[in-house]
C-alpha cells in the first residue's frame, strides 16, 4: 500500500565537496520539519543513508542498490543531500530504470558542475560529466559563476541569471518549452545555492545574485505539475555555514514539493 506514497531518503554525505558540512543538512532539515509538521513521519515513508568518509565508489553503489529496488514501489522518490555528487548515482538509476522514453534533466544551480580534471573521481563540481552521456537533454537554471566549465556539450542548455532583468520571463518561458515533452521522463535536481544567498545563506559556495525564493518555488511547482518527475533531489544545504534562515526556507520548499501533485499522474516507464 506504499505505491501511492513518496519515499523520502536522507543521504548524509559530503565527501564530494571541498567544504565540509552538507552531510549535516538532512538532520538539520528534519529537526526543523518535525517541529513544524510533527506527523510527517506518519504521512510519508522515510529512509536514511549515512556515510562516514566512505570512498565514493562504495557510496555510489550503496545509493544505487538501495534506491533502485524501490523505484516501482513508490510514487516518487525525493532525496535530501548531502553534496551534489550524490546526484550522479541517482541520475544513473533514473536512466537505467527508464528504458523506453527520452530522459531529460532539469538542474537548478548557481554553478555548472562540469569541470574536467582527469581524476575520474566524482565530485560535486564535476558530476555532470559522468551522467551527461546517459541523458538526452539537460537544462541548467540559475548559473552565475564567472568560472566557465572546460567541457560543455551541446545537449546542455543554460539559463543564466547574469541577465537578471529578463531572467524571470526568460526562465519561465524556456522551462515551459523544455518541460512540455510528452515523450520524456524528467529528473529534477535542486542545488540550494541556486537561491539568492540573501534568502538562503547556508551553502558551501554562495554566489551573489540568484533566483529569489518566491520565483524558484513557483518554477519548481509548475515543473512538477507539468512533468510528474519520479525523482527529485534537494542538495547542498550546509548547516555549518548557516542553519536557521536556510533550514526554514528549505523546509518550505521541501513541503511545497511533497504537497504538489502533478496535473496528471504518469506511470514511470
Ligand atoms: Mn552549486
PDB file of N, CA and C and ligand atoms in Angstrom, residues 109-111 191 193, ligand 1:
ATOM      1  N   UNK A 109      20.944  25.471 -10.215  1.00  0.00           N
ATOM      2  CA  UNK A 109      22.281  25.543  -9.624  1.00  0.00           C
ATOM      3  C   UNK A 109      22.914  26.898  -9.926  1.00  0.00           C
ATOM      4  N   UNK A 110      23.699  27.408  -8.983  1.00  0.00           N
ATOM      5  CA  UNK A 110      24.464  28.630  -9.239  1.00  0.00           C
ATOM      6  C   UNK A 110      25.691  28.353 -10.095  1.00  0.00           C
ATOM      7  N   UNK A 111      26.053  27.059 -10.193  1.00  0.00           N
ATOM      8  CA  UNK A 111      27.265  26.666 -10.907  1.00  0.00           C
ATOM      9  C   UNK A 111      26.915  25.640 -11.988  1.00  0.00           C
ATOM     10  N   UNK A 191      20.057  22.389  -6.470  1.00  0.00           N
ATOM     11  CA  UNK A 191      21.149  22.796  -5.590  1.00  0.00           C
ATOM     12  C   UNK A 191      20.668  24.063  -4.889  1.00  0.00           C
ATOM     13  N   UNK A 193      22.101  26.420  -3.622  1.00  0.00           N
ATOM     14  CA  UNK A 193      22.815  27.664  -3.915  1.00  0.00           C
ATOM     15  C   UNK A 193      22.267  28.389  -5.143  1.00  0.00           C
TER      16      UNK A 193
HETATM   17 MN1  LIG B   1      26.172  24.645  -6.898  1.00  0.00          MN
END
